[in-house]
Amino acid sequence: MVVTSGLDHLGSCAVADERLRGWLGEAGYDTGAAADGPGRVRLAPGAWLDADAEADRTGAYTRWRLRESGPEGLRQTTLLVRARPGAATPRVCLTAEQLPAAPGARPGWSEAPTLVGPLLAGLAARDGRVAVTAGPRPLGPADLDRLLAELRDPERRLPIVLLATAPPAAEALTRHLPGLAVCYLLTPEARAAVNQALAHHQVPSGGARSYLPGVEPDQAADGFRHPAMPRPGLGEDLERVGRLLARLPRRLAARAPLPAELATVPALHGRPQPPAVASRAELERLREENALLNGLLEEAGHEESARRGEIGELRQELRAQEEHAFELSVELAEQAEELRRTSAQLRDLRRGPADPHQADPHQARPAPCAHPAPYADPAPHPAHGNPGGFAALLERIAELSELRFTGSRRITVELDAQVLGPHWAATAWDALLALQDYARARREGAPVRDFLHWCRETPAGGHRFPPGKVVRDESPQTAGRRSWRRQRTFPVPVAVDPSGAAFMGAHLRIGAGNSKAPRLHFLDDSPHGGRIYLGYLGPHLANTLSAGI
């Protein structure tokens, strides 16, 4: 967490020290030990507090670091107050890290310290011109101009999250966002005003939207950069949805380059505090040991400073690559949307008017066709258009009568957190429309062998999906491996398979790649007069490529 304090440096340090001691006291630690000045003190078995401070021509800083060892690993919390040259107010940085106990193990979910709320309130913290608080604040129509100014603020670093949910749900959804985002709870009137002012960045009813720095309200393509989260499903776990909402702000906070004044603060090396009383001989011995220790620490400090410089450069490069990825995803989404509009116009032209004699009343009526076309032009679908995300897509599958989703909603909805999530959802919706037309044509007796045949020879007016993205079945290596076959076995009605599950080797490539790119696995029961069962819509499942075989 990086914010600007509303107090001067000394006032900020006093508030930070007071809030830190209160937080340590709530955790059961000896708060008196934290007031003994720079150095390292032992608060409890496995818990140590380091403190240091420095002032020079580049500014001043005061820092505290709590290290707690436990069965789950090492938890490290660092609080830094840094005076900025030429600025009346300092920067405040709070870092929480969870290091696993075993080397190479993945750390678990790291909760935000409860220190965040009291610290933000005591400092009157800001991010640019935006006030930063721990919980969501109500926002009404009268606040619209201020909100629009905050969205455009060039000094803003934190995302702004607008929620159109009930207050209890908003509290649950934003539990993991203190210090990582600015959250507003919209009234129904405010949501209407926001959506009117931000036509390309609207907040879904009952959902939320995260606005990254650099909002361009007048640019339609910019809407793809600011992900929207639809209304959570009935009975859906709000804790899981809240973690999903927090994923992007947490990633941005961890990867964003630090401001220059924070990046130049030297590494903290814990030193034991000197004894209160010592003999002259003891002091001389401690002085010699301290000189040796200082030399070692200085050498280690130079090496760590070089590593931190490399990490800073990598963060800058990573940020540039992420921005480039955003730009590419926006460009891709624009082109895909234009292609969909063109395809829809082409289908309408091929379908022609409902009664061709209405187009030219003087044209002679042709003789009736002795052999009617095997496939009638499809009626307009009840749900055209980009769904905007996978959660909305799952809700709209019910409008497609020939399809039934039997997979995991949780796995599918989590795709919304990916950068290309909106584009993938639009591609998946195109696939579903094509499957719907294919299954309906099959039910009406059209001579279509399978879905791949449909995609290669799509009749006039029918939805088409790229044939190169259609896979009839898995390879023998993948289908023959027990664990991989089990991954691809999904629920179906017992009328389809008495076991209530069936292997679904047929799938569609929704995205390119073999890691996070989605796949849609399905079972085509239309040859037997049944539906198409969608058993899985999620990240690419394990196969010979992902396993390196």
Coordinates of C-alpha atoms in Angstrom, one line a residue:
M1 CA 0.0 0.0 0.0
V2 CA 1.4 3.4 -1.0
V3 CA -0.5 6.5 0.0
T4 CA 0.2 10.2 0.8
S5 CA -0.3 11.3 4.4
G6 CA -2.4 14.4 5.1
L7 CA 0.0 15.3 8.0
D8 CA 3.6 16.5 8.0
H9 CA 6.4 14.0 8.6
L10 CA 6.6 14.3 12.3
G11 CA 2.8 14.1 12.7
S12 CA 2.7 11.1 10.4
C13 CA 5.4 9.3 12.3
A14 CA 3.6 9.9 15.6
V15 CA 0.3 8.6 14.2
A16 CA 2.1 5.6 12.6
D17 CA 3.8 4.7 15.9
E18 CA 0.6 5.1 17.9
R19 CA -1.5 3.0 15.5
L20 CA 1.3 0.4 15.3
R21 CA 1.5 0.0 19.0
G22 CA -2.3 -0.3 19.3
W23 CA -2.2 -3.0 16.6
L24 CA 0.6 -4.9 18.4
G25 CA -1.3 -4.7 21.7
E26 CA -4.4 -6.2 20.0
A27 CA -2.2 -9.1 18.9
G28 CA -1.1 -9.7 22.4
Y29 CA 2.4 -8.3 22.1
D30 CA 4.3 -6.1 24.6
T31 CA 3.7 -2.6 23.3
G32 CA 6.3 -1.1 25.6
A33 CA 9.1 -2.9 23.8
A34 CA 8.2 -0.9 20.6
A35 CA 9.1 2.4 22.2
D36 CA 12.8 1.8 22.9
G37 CA 14.1 3.4 19.7
P38 CA 16.0 1.9 16.7
G39 CA 17.2 -1.7 16.9
R40 CA 15.6 -5.1 17.2
V41 CA 13.5 -6.3 20.1
R42 CA 11.9 -9.6 20.8
L43 CA 8.2 -9.3 21.4
A44 CA 7.4 -12.9 21.9
P45 CA 8.7 -16.3 20.9
G46 CA 9.1 -16.2 17.1
A47 CA 8.1 -12.5 16.9
W48 CA 10.7 -9.7 16.4
L49 CA 10.3 -5.9 15.8
D50 CA 12.9 -3.9 14.0
A51 CA 13.0 -0.2 13.8
D52 CA 15.3 2.4 12.1
A53 CA 15.3 6.0 11.1
E54 CA 17.5 8.3 9.0
A55 CA 17.6 11.9 7.9
D56 CA 19.9 13.4 5.2
R57 CA 19.8 15.8 2.3
T58 CA 17.6 13.5 0.3
G59 CA 14.9 13.5 3.1
A60 CA 14.1 11.4 6.1
Y61 CA 12.4 8.2 6.9
T62 CA 11.1 6.2 9.9
R63 CA 10.5 2.4 9.5
W64 CA 9.2 -0.5 11.5
R65 CA 9.2 -4.2 10.6
L66 CA 7.4 -7.0 12.4
R67 CA 8.5 -10.6 11.6
E68 CA 6.4 -13.5 12.9
S69 CA 7.4 -17.1 12.4
G70 CA 4.8 -19.9 12.6
P71 CA 4.0 -23.3 11.1
E72 CA 2.7 -21.7 7.9
G73 CA 5.9 -19.7 7.4
L74 CA 7.2 -16.2 7.9
R75 CA 4.8 -13.3 8.0
Q76 CA 6.5 -9.9 7.6
T77 CA 4.8 -6.5 7.9
T78 CA 6.8 -3.3 7.2
L79 CA 5.6 0.2 7.8
L80 CA 7.6 3.1 6.3
V81 CA 7.0 6.9 6.5
R82 CA 9.2 8.7 4.0
A83 CA 9.6 12.5 3.8
R84 CA 9.6 13.7 0.2
P85 CA 12.0 16.4 -0.9
G86 CA 10.1 19.6 -1.7
A87 CA 6.8 18.1 -0.5
A88 CA 4.9 19.1 2.7
T89 CA 3.5 15.7 3.3
P90 CA 5.2 12.3 3.3
R91 CA 4.5 9.0 1.6
V92 CA 3.4 6.1 3.7
C93 CA 4.1 2.5 2.5
L94 CA 2.7 -0.6 4.2
T95 CA 3.9 -4.0 3.0
A96 CA 2.6 -7.4 4.1
E97 CA 4.4 -10.5 2.9
Q98 CA 3.7 -14.2 3.5
L99 CA 6.7 -16.4 3.0
P100 CA 6.1 -20.2 2.9
A101 CA 7.7 -22.5 5.5
A102 CA 9.1 -25.0 3.0
P103 CA 11.5 -23.8 0.2
G104 CA 9.7 -23.8 -3.2
A105 CA 6.2 -24.0 -1.6
R106 CA 3.5 -21.6 -2.8
P107 CA 2.5 -19.1 -0.1
G108 CA -1.2 -19.1 1.0
W109 CA -3.6 -16.2 0.7
S110 CA -2.2 -13.2 2.7
E111 CA -4.8 -11.3 4.6
A112 CA -4.5 -7.5 4.7
P113 CA -3.3 -6.4 8.2
T114 CA -6.1 -4.9 10.4
L115 CA -3.6 -2.1 11.0
V116 CA -4.7 -0.6 7.6
G117 CA -8.0 0.9 8.7
P118 CA -6.8 2.8 11.7
L119 CA -3.7 3.9 9.9
L120 CA -5.6 5.3 6.9
A121 CA -8.0 7.2 9.2
G122 CA -5.3 8.6 11.4
L123 CA -3.2 9.9 8.5
A124 CA -6.2 11.3 6.5
A125 CA -4.6 9.3 3.6
R126 CA -4.9 10.3 0.0
D127 CA -4.0 9.0 -3.4
G128 CA -3.5 12.0 -5.6
R129 CA -6.7 14.0 -4.9
V130 CA -8.7 11.0 -3.8
A131 CA -9.3 10.3 -0.1
V132 CA -8.4 6.7 0.8
T133 CA -10.5 4.9 3.4
A134 CA -10.6 1.3 4.5
G135 CA -14.3 0.5 3.6
P136 CA -16.7 1.5 0.8
R137 CA -18.1 5.0 1.1
P138 CA -21.6 6.0 -0.1
L139 CA -21.8 8.0 -3.3
G140 CA -24.9 9.9 -4.5
P141 CA -25.7 11.8 -7.7
A142 CA -24.4 15.1 -6.2
D143 CA -21.0 13.5 -6.1
L144 CA -20.8 12.7 -9.8
D145 CA -18.5 15.6 -10.8
R146 CA -16.1 14.8 -8.0
L147 CA -16.0 11.2 -9.0
L148 CA -15.3 12.0 -12.7
A149 CA -12.5 14.3 -11.6
E150 CA -11.0 11.5 -9.4
L151 CA -11.2 9.0 -12.3
R152 CA -9.2 11.4 -14.5
D153 CA -6.7 12.3 -11.8
P154 CA -3.2 11.9 -13.4
E155 CA -1.6 11.3 -9.9
R156 CA -3.9 8.4 -9.0
R157 CA -2.2 5.0 -8.4
L158 CA -5.0 3.0 -6.9
P159 CA -8.0 1.5 -8.7
I160 CA -11.4 3.0 -8.0
V161 CA -14.1 0.3 -7.5
L162 CA -17.7 1.3 -7.9
L163 CA -20.3 -1.1 -6.4
A164 CA -24.0 -1.2 -7.2
T165 CA -24.8 -3.8 -4.5
A166 CA -26.6 -3.9 -1.2
P167 CA -24.5 -2.5 1.7
P168 CA -23.9 -5.9 3.5
A169 CA -22.7 -7.4 0.2
A170 CA -20.5 -4.4 -0.5
E171 CA -18.8 -4.8 2.9
A172 CA -18.2 -8.5 2.2
L173 CA -16.9 -7.9 -1.4
T174 CA -14.4 -5.2 -0.4
R175 CA -13.0 -7.0 2.7
H176 CA -9.7 -7.7 0.9
L177 CA -9.4 -4.2 -0.7
P178 CA -8.4 -1.8 2.2
G179 CA -5.4 0.2 1.1
L180 CA -5.4 -1.4 -2.4
A181 CA -8.4 0.4 -3.9
V182 CA -10.8 3.2 -3.3
C183 CA -14.3 1.9 -3.0
Y184 CA -17.6 3.7 -3.5
L185 CA -21.1 2.3 -2.9
L186 CA -23.5 3.7 -5.5
T187 CA -27.1 4.5 -4.8
P188 CA -29.5 3.5 -7.6
E189 CA -29.7 7.2 -8.6
A190 CA -26.0 7.5 -8.6
R191 CA -25.5 4.4 -10.7
A192 CA -27.9 5.8 -13.3
A193 CA -26.0 9.1 -13.3
V194 CA -22.6 7.3 -13.6
N195 CA -23.8 5.1 -16.5
Q196 CA -25.2 8.1 -18.3
A197 CA -21.9 10.0 -17.9
L198 CA -19.7 6.9 -18.6
A199 CA -21.5 5.3 -21.5
H200 CA -18.5 3.0 -22.3
H201 CA -17.7 2.2 -18.7
Q202 CA -21.0 1.4 -17.1
V203 CA -21.5 -0.4 -13.8
P204 CA -23.7 -3.5 -14.0
S205 CA -26.8 -3.7 -11.8
G206 CA -25.9 -5.5 -8.6
G207 CA -22.3 -5.8 -9.7
A208 CA -19.1 -3.7 -9.6
R209 CA -16.5 -2.2 -11.9
S210 CA -12.8 -1.5 -11.3
Y211 CA -11.4 1.7 -12.9
L212 CA -7.6 1.6 -13.3
P213 CA -5.6 4.8 -13.5
G214 CA -5.8 6.6 -16.8
V215 CA -9.6 6.4 -17.5
E216 CA -10.6 7.9 -20.9
P217 CA -14.4 8.2 -20.6
D218 CA -15.0 9.3 -24.2
Q219 CA -13.1 6.3 -25.7
A220 CA -15.3 3.2 -26.3
A221 CA -12.2 1.0 -26.6
D222 CA -11.0 2.1 -23.2
G223 CA -13.9 0.3 -21.5
F224 CA -12.1 -3.0 -22.1
R225 CA -9.3 -1.9 -19.7
H226 CA -11.6 -1.5 -16.7
P227 CA -13.1 -4.9 -15.8
A228 CA -16.7 -5.2 -14.7
M229 CA -18.0 -7.9 -12.3
P230 CA -21.7 -8.8 -12.8
R231 CA -24.1 -9.4 -9.9
P232 CA -23.1 -12.5 -7.8
G233 CA -25.4 -15.4 -8.4
L234 CA -28.0 -16.3 -5.8
G235 CA -26.3 -18.2 -2.9
E236 CA -22.9 -17.5 -4.4
D237 CA -20.0 -17.4 -1.9
L238 CA -19.3 -13.7 -1.4
E239 CA -15.9 -14.4 0.2
R240 CA -14.8 -16.2 -3.0
V241 CA -16.2 -13.4 -5.2
G242 CA -14.5 -10.8 -3.0
R243 CA -11.1 -12.5 -3.5
L244 CA -11.8 -12.5 -7.3
L245 CA -12.5 -8.8 -7.2
A246 CA -9.3 -8.2 -5.2
R247 CA -7.1 -10.1 -7.5
L248 CA -6.4 -7.3 -10.0
P249 CA -5.8 -4.6 -7.3
R250 CA -3.4 -7.0 -5.4
R251 CA -1.5 -7.8 -8.6
L252 CA -1.2 -4.1 -9.5
A253 CA 0.1 -3.3 -6.0
A254 CA 2.6 -6.1 -6.0
R255 CA 4.0 -5.3 -9.5
A256 CA 3.8 -1.5 -9.7
P257 CA 7.1 0.3 -9.5
L258 CA 7.6 2.1 -6.2
P259 CA 7.8 5.9 -6.2
A260 CA 11.4 7.1 -6.5
E261 CA 11.7 8.3 -2.9
L262 CA 10.6 4.9 -1.6
A263 CA 12.8 2.9 -3.9
T264 CA 15.9 4.7 -2.6
V265 CA 15.4 3.8 1.0
P266 CA 18.2 1.4 2.0
A267 CA 17.4 -2.1 3.1
L268 CA 16.6 -2.7 6.8
H269 CA 19.1 -4.9 8.7
G270 CA 18.1 -5.9 12.2
R271 CA 20.5 -5.0 15.0
P272 CA 20.0 -5.8 18.7
Q273 CA 19.5 -2.8 20.9
P274 CA 22.7 -2.1 23.1
P275 CA 22.4 -2.9 26.8
A276 CA 21.2 0.0 28.9
V277 CA 24.3 -0.2 31.3
A278 CA 27.7 -1.6 30.4
S279 CA 31.3 -1.3 31.7
R280 CA 34.0 0.6 29.7
A281 CA 35.6 -2.8 28.6
E282 CA 32.3 -4.1 27.6
L283 CA 31.5 -1.0 25.6
E284 CA 34.9 -1.2 23.8
R285 CA 34.3 -4.8 22.9
L286 CA 30.8 -3.9 21.6
R287 CA 32.3 -1.1 19.6
E288 CA 34.8 -3.4 17.9
E289 CA 32.1 -6.0 17.2
N290 CA 29.8 -3.2 15.9
A291 CA 32.5 -2.0 13.5
L292 CA 32.9 -5.5 12.1
L293 CA 29.2 -5.9 11.9
N294 CA 28.8 -2.5 10.2
G295 CA 31.3 -3.6 7.5
L296 CA 29.5 -6.8 6.8
L297 CA 26.1 -5.0 6.7
E298 CA 27.5 -2.3 4.4
E299 CA 28.7 -5.0 2.0
A300 CA 25.4 -6.8 2.2
G301 CA 23.6 -3.6 1.7
H302 CA 25.4 -2.8 -1.5
E303 CA 24.5 -6.2 -2.9
E304 CA 20.9 -5.9 -1.8
S305 CA 20.7 -2.4 -3.3
A306 CA 21.8 -3.8 -6.6
R307 CA 19.3 -6.6 -6.4
R308 CA 16.5 -4.1 -5.5
G309 CA 17.6 -2.0 -8.5
E310 CA 17.2 -5.0 -10.8
I311 CA 13.8 -5.8 -9.3
G312 CA 12.7 -2.2 -9.9
E313 CA 13.8 -2.4 -13.5
L314 CA 11.9 -5.7 -13.9
R315 CA 8.8 -4.1 -12.4
Q316 CA 9.1 -1.2 -14.9
E317 CA 9.4 -3.7 -17.7
L318 CA 6.6 -5.8 -16.4
R319 CA 4.3 -2.7 -16.2
A320 CA 5.2 -1.7 -19.8
Q321 CA 4.4 -5.2 -21.0
E322 CA 1.1 -5.3 -19.1
E323 CA 0.1 -1.9 -20.6
H324 CA 1.1 -3.3 -24.1
A325 CA -1.0 -6.4 -23.4
F326 CA -4.0 -4.2 -22.4
E327 CA -3.6 -2.2 -25.7
L328 CA -3.4 -5.4 -27.7
S329 CA -6.5 -6.8 -25.9
V330 CA -8.4 -3.6 -26.6
E331 CA -7.4 -3.7 -30.3
L332 CA -8.3 -7.4 -30.5
A333 CA -11.7 -6.8 -28.9
E334 CA -12.5 -3.9 -31.2
Q335 CA -11.6 -5.9 -34.3
A336 CA -13.6 -8.9 -33.0
E337 CA -16.7 -6.7 -32.4
E338 CA -16.4 -5.2 -35.9
L339 CA -16.2 -8.7 -37.3
R340 CA -19.3 -9.7 -35.4
R341 CA -21.2 -6.7 -36.7
T342 CA -20.1 -7.5 -40.3
S343 CA -21.1 -11.1 -39.9
A344 CA -24.5 -10.2 -38.5
Q345 CA -25.1 -7.8 -41.5
L346 CA -24.0 -10.6 -43.8
R347 CA -26.4 -13.1 -42.3
D348 CA -29.2 -10.6 -42.6
L349 CA -28.4 -10.0 -46.3
R350 CA -28.3 -13.7 -46.9
R351 CA -31.5 -14.3 -45.1
G352 CA -33.3 -11.6 -47.2
P353 CA -36.7 -10.2 -46.5
A354 CA -39.3 -12.4 -44.8
D355 CA -41.4 -12.3 -48.0
P356 CA -39.4 -11.5 -51.1
H357 CA -42.4 -10.2 -53.0
Q358 CA -42.8 -7.4 -50.5
A359 CA -39.4 -6.1 -51.7
D360 CA -40.8 -5.7 -55.3
P361 CA -44.6 -6.0 -55.6
H362 CA -44.4 -6.0 -59.5
Q363 CA -42.1 -9.0 -59.6
A364 CA -43.8 -12.2 -60.7
R365 CA -44.3 -14.8 -58.0
P366 CA -42.1 -17.9 -58.8
A367 CA -43.4 -21.4 -58.8
P368 CA -43.3 -23.2 -55.5
C369 CA -40.1 -25.2 -54.9
A370 CA -40.7 -29.0 -55.2
H371 CA -37.8 -29.7 -52.8
P372 CA -37.8 -27.2 -49.8
A373 CA -34.4 -26.3 -48.4
P374 CA -33.3 -28.9 -45.7
Y375 CA -32.5 -26.0 -43.3
A376 CA -34.8 -23.2 -42.7
D377 CA -33.3 -19.8 -42.0
P378 CA -33.0 -19.4 -38.2
A379 CA -35.3 -17.0 -36.4
P380 CA -33.4 -14.2 -34.7
H381 CA -31.9 -15.3 -31.4
P382 CA -33.5 -13.8 -28.3
A383 CA -30.0 -12.9 -27.0
H384 CA -27.7 -11.2 -29.5
G385 CA -24.7 -9.1 -28.6
N386 CA -21.6 -9.5 -26.5
P387 CA -22.5 -10.6 -22.9
G388 CA -19.5 -8.7 -21.5
G389 CA -18.3 -11.5 -19.2
F390 CA -18.6 -15.1 -18.4
A391 CA -21.0 -14.6 -15.4
A392 CA -23.4 -12.9 -17.7
L393 CA -22.8 -15.6 -20.4
L394 CA -23.9 -18.3 -18.0
E395 CA -27.1 -16.5 -17.2
R396 CA -27.9 -16.2 -20.9
I397 CA -27.3 -19.8 -21.8
A398 CA -30.9 -20.4 -20.6
E399 CA -32.1 -18.5 -23.6
L400 CA -30.6 -21.0 -26.0
S401 CA -33.1 -23.9 -26.0
E402 CA -30.8 -26.5 -27.5
L403 CA -27.9 -26.1 -25.0
R404 CA -27.5 -27.1 -21.4
F405 CA -24.6 -26.2 -19.1
T406 CA -23.6 -28.9 -16.6
G407 CA -20.2 -27.6 -15.7
S408 CA -18.7 -25.7 -12.7
R409 CA -19.9 -22.1 -12.6
R410 CA -17.0 -21.1 -10.3
I411 CA -14.4 -22.2 -12.8
T412 CA -16.1 -20.4 -15.6
V413 CA -16.7 -17.1 -13.8
E414 CA -13.1 -17.0 -12.7
L415 CA -12.1 -16.4 -16.3
D416 CA -13.5 -12.9 -15.9
A417 CA -10.4 -12.0 -13.9
Q418 CA -8.1 -12.5 -16.9
V419 CA -7.0 -9.6 -19.0
L420 CA -8.6 -11.1 -22.1
G421 CA -11.7 -12.2 -20.2
P422 CA -14.2 -10.0 -22.1
H423 CA -12.8 -11.0 -25.5
W424 CA -12.9 -14.7 -24.5
A425 CA -16.5 -14.3 -23.3
A426 CA -17.5 -12.8 -26.6
T427 CA -15.8 -15.6 -28.5
A428 CA -17.5 -18.2 -26.3
W429 CA -20.9 -16.6 -27.0
D430 CA -20.2 -16.8 -30.7
A431 CA -19.5 -20.5 -30.2
L432 CA -22.8 -21.0 -28.3
L433 CA -24.9 -19.3 -30.9
A434 CA -23.3 -21.5 -33.6
L435 CA -24.0 -24.6 -31.5
Q436 CA -27.6 -23.5 -31.0
D437 CA -28.1 -23.1 -34.8
Y438 CA -26.4 -26.4 -35.5
A439 CA -28.5 -28.3 -33.0
R440 CA -31.8 -26.7 -34.2
A441 CA -30.9 -27.5 -37.8
R442 CA -30.1 -31.1 -36.8
R443 CA -33.4 -31.4 -35.0
E444 CA -35.3 -30.1 -38.1
G445 CA -33.6 -32.8 -40.3
A446 CA -30.9 -30.8 -42.0
P447 CA -28.2 -33.1 -43.5
V448 CA -25.4 -32.0 -41.2
R449 CA -22.9 -34.7 -40.0
D450 CA -21.5 -32.9 -37.0
F451 CA -20.6 -29.4 -35.7
L452 CA -17.3 -29.3 -37.6
H453 CA -19.3 -30.0 -40.8
W454 CA -21.7 -27.2 -39.9
C455 CA -18.8 -24.7 -39.4
R456 CA -17.2 -25.6 -42.7
E457 CA -20.5 -25.3 -44.7
T458 CA -22.6 -22.9 -42.6
P459 CA -26.0 -22.3 -44.4
A460 CA -27.0 -18.8 -45.2
G461 CA -28.2 -17.0 -42.2
G462 CA -26.7 -19.4 -39.7
H463 CA -24.1 -18.6 -37.1
R464 CA -20.6 -19.8 -37.9
F465 CA -17.6 -20.6 -35.7
P466 CA -14.1 -20.9 -37.2
P467 CA -13.5 -24.6 -38.2
G468 CA -9.9 -24.4 -37.1
K469 CA -11.1 -23.9 -33.5
V470 CA -13.3 -27.1 -33.5
V471 CA -11.7 -30.3 -32.2
R472 CA -13.8 -33.5 -32.8
D473 CA -12.1 -35.5 -30.1
E474 CA -9.0 -35.6 -27.9
S475 CA -5.8 -37.4 -29.1
P476 CA -5.4 -41.1 -28.1
Q477 CA -2.6 -40.1 -25.7
T478 CA -4.8 -37.6 -23.8
A479 CA -8.0 -39.7 -23.9
G480 CA -6.1 -42.9 -22.9
R481 CA -4.5 -41.4 -19.8
R482 CA -6.8 -42.1 -16.8
S483 CA -6.2 -38.9 -14.9
W484 CA -6.7 -36.7 -18.0
R485 CA -9.8 -38.7 -19.1
R486 CA -11.2 -38.2 -15.6
Q487 CA -10.6 -34.4 -16.0
R488 CA -12.7 -34.5 -19.1
T489 CA -15.6 -36.5 -17.7
F490 CA -18.5 -34.2 -16.8
P491 CA -22.2 -34.5 -15.6
V492 CA -25.0 -35.4 -18.0
P493 CA -28.6 -36.5 -17.4
V494 CA -28.9 -40.2 -16.6
A495 CA -31.1 -40.5 -19.8
V496 CA -27.9 -39.7 -21.7
D497 CA -25.6 -41.9 -19.6
P498 CA -26.8 -44.1 -16.7
S499 CA -23.7 -43.2 -14.7
G500 CA -24.7 -39.5 -14.8
A501 CA -21.4 -38.5 -16.4
A502 CA -19.8 -38.8 -19.8
F503 CA -16.3 -38.2 -21.4
M504 CA -16.4 -35.1 -23.5
G505 CA -13.4 -35.2 -25.9
A506 CA -15.0 -32.8 -28.4
H507 CA -14.1 -29.2 -27.5
L508 CA -13.7 -25.7 -28.9
R509 CA -10.7 -23.5 -28.7
I510 CA -12.0 -20.3 -27.1
G511 CA -8.6 -18.7 -26.7
A512 CA -5.1 -19.4 -28.1
G513 CA -2.4 -21.1 -26.1
N514 CA -2.2 -24.1 -23.7
S515 CA -2.2 -22.6 -20.2
K516 CA -4.9 -20.1 -19.2
A517 CA -6.6 -19.9 -22.6
P518 CA -10.2 -21.4 -22.2
R519 CA -11.6 -24.5 -23.8
L520 CA -15.3 -25.4 -24.1
H521 CA -15.9 -29.2 -23.8
F522 CA -19.3 -30.5 -24.9
L523 CA -21.3 -33.7 -25.7
D524 CA -23.4 -33.6 -28.8
D525 CA -26.6 -35.6 -28.2
S526 CA -28.5 -33.9 -31.0
P527 CA -28.2 -37.0 -33.3
H528 CA -30.4 -38.8 -30.8
G529 CA -32.9 -36.0 -30.5
G530 CA -31.3 -34.5 -27.4
R531 CA -29.5 -31.3 -26.5
I532 CA -25.8 -30.3 -26.6
Y533 CA -24.4 -30.6 -23.1
L534 CA -21.7 -28.1 -22.1
G535 CA -19.6 -29.9 -19.5
Y536 CA -16.7 -27.5 -19.1
L537 CA -15.8 -23.9 -19.9
G538 CA -12.6 -22.9 -18.3
P539 CA -8.7 -22.9 -18.5
H540 CA -7.0 -25.5 -20.8
L541 CA -7.0 -28.9 -19.1
A542 CA -3.8 -31.0 -18.7
N543 CA -2.5 -32.7 -21.9
T544 CA 0.8 -33.9 -23.4
L545 CA 1.9 -30.3 -24.2
S546 CA 1.3 -28.9 -20.7
A547 CA 2.9 -31.9 -19.1
G548 CA 6.0 -31.7 -21.4
I549 CA 5.4 -35.2 -22.8

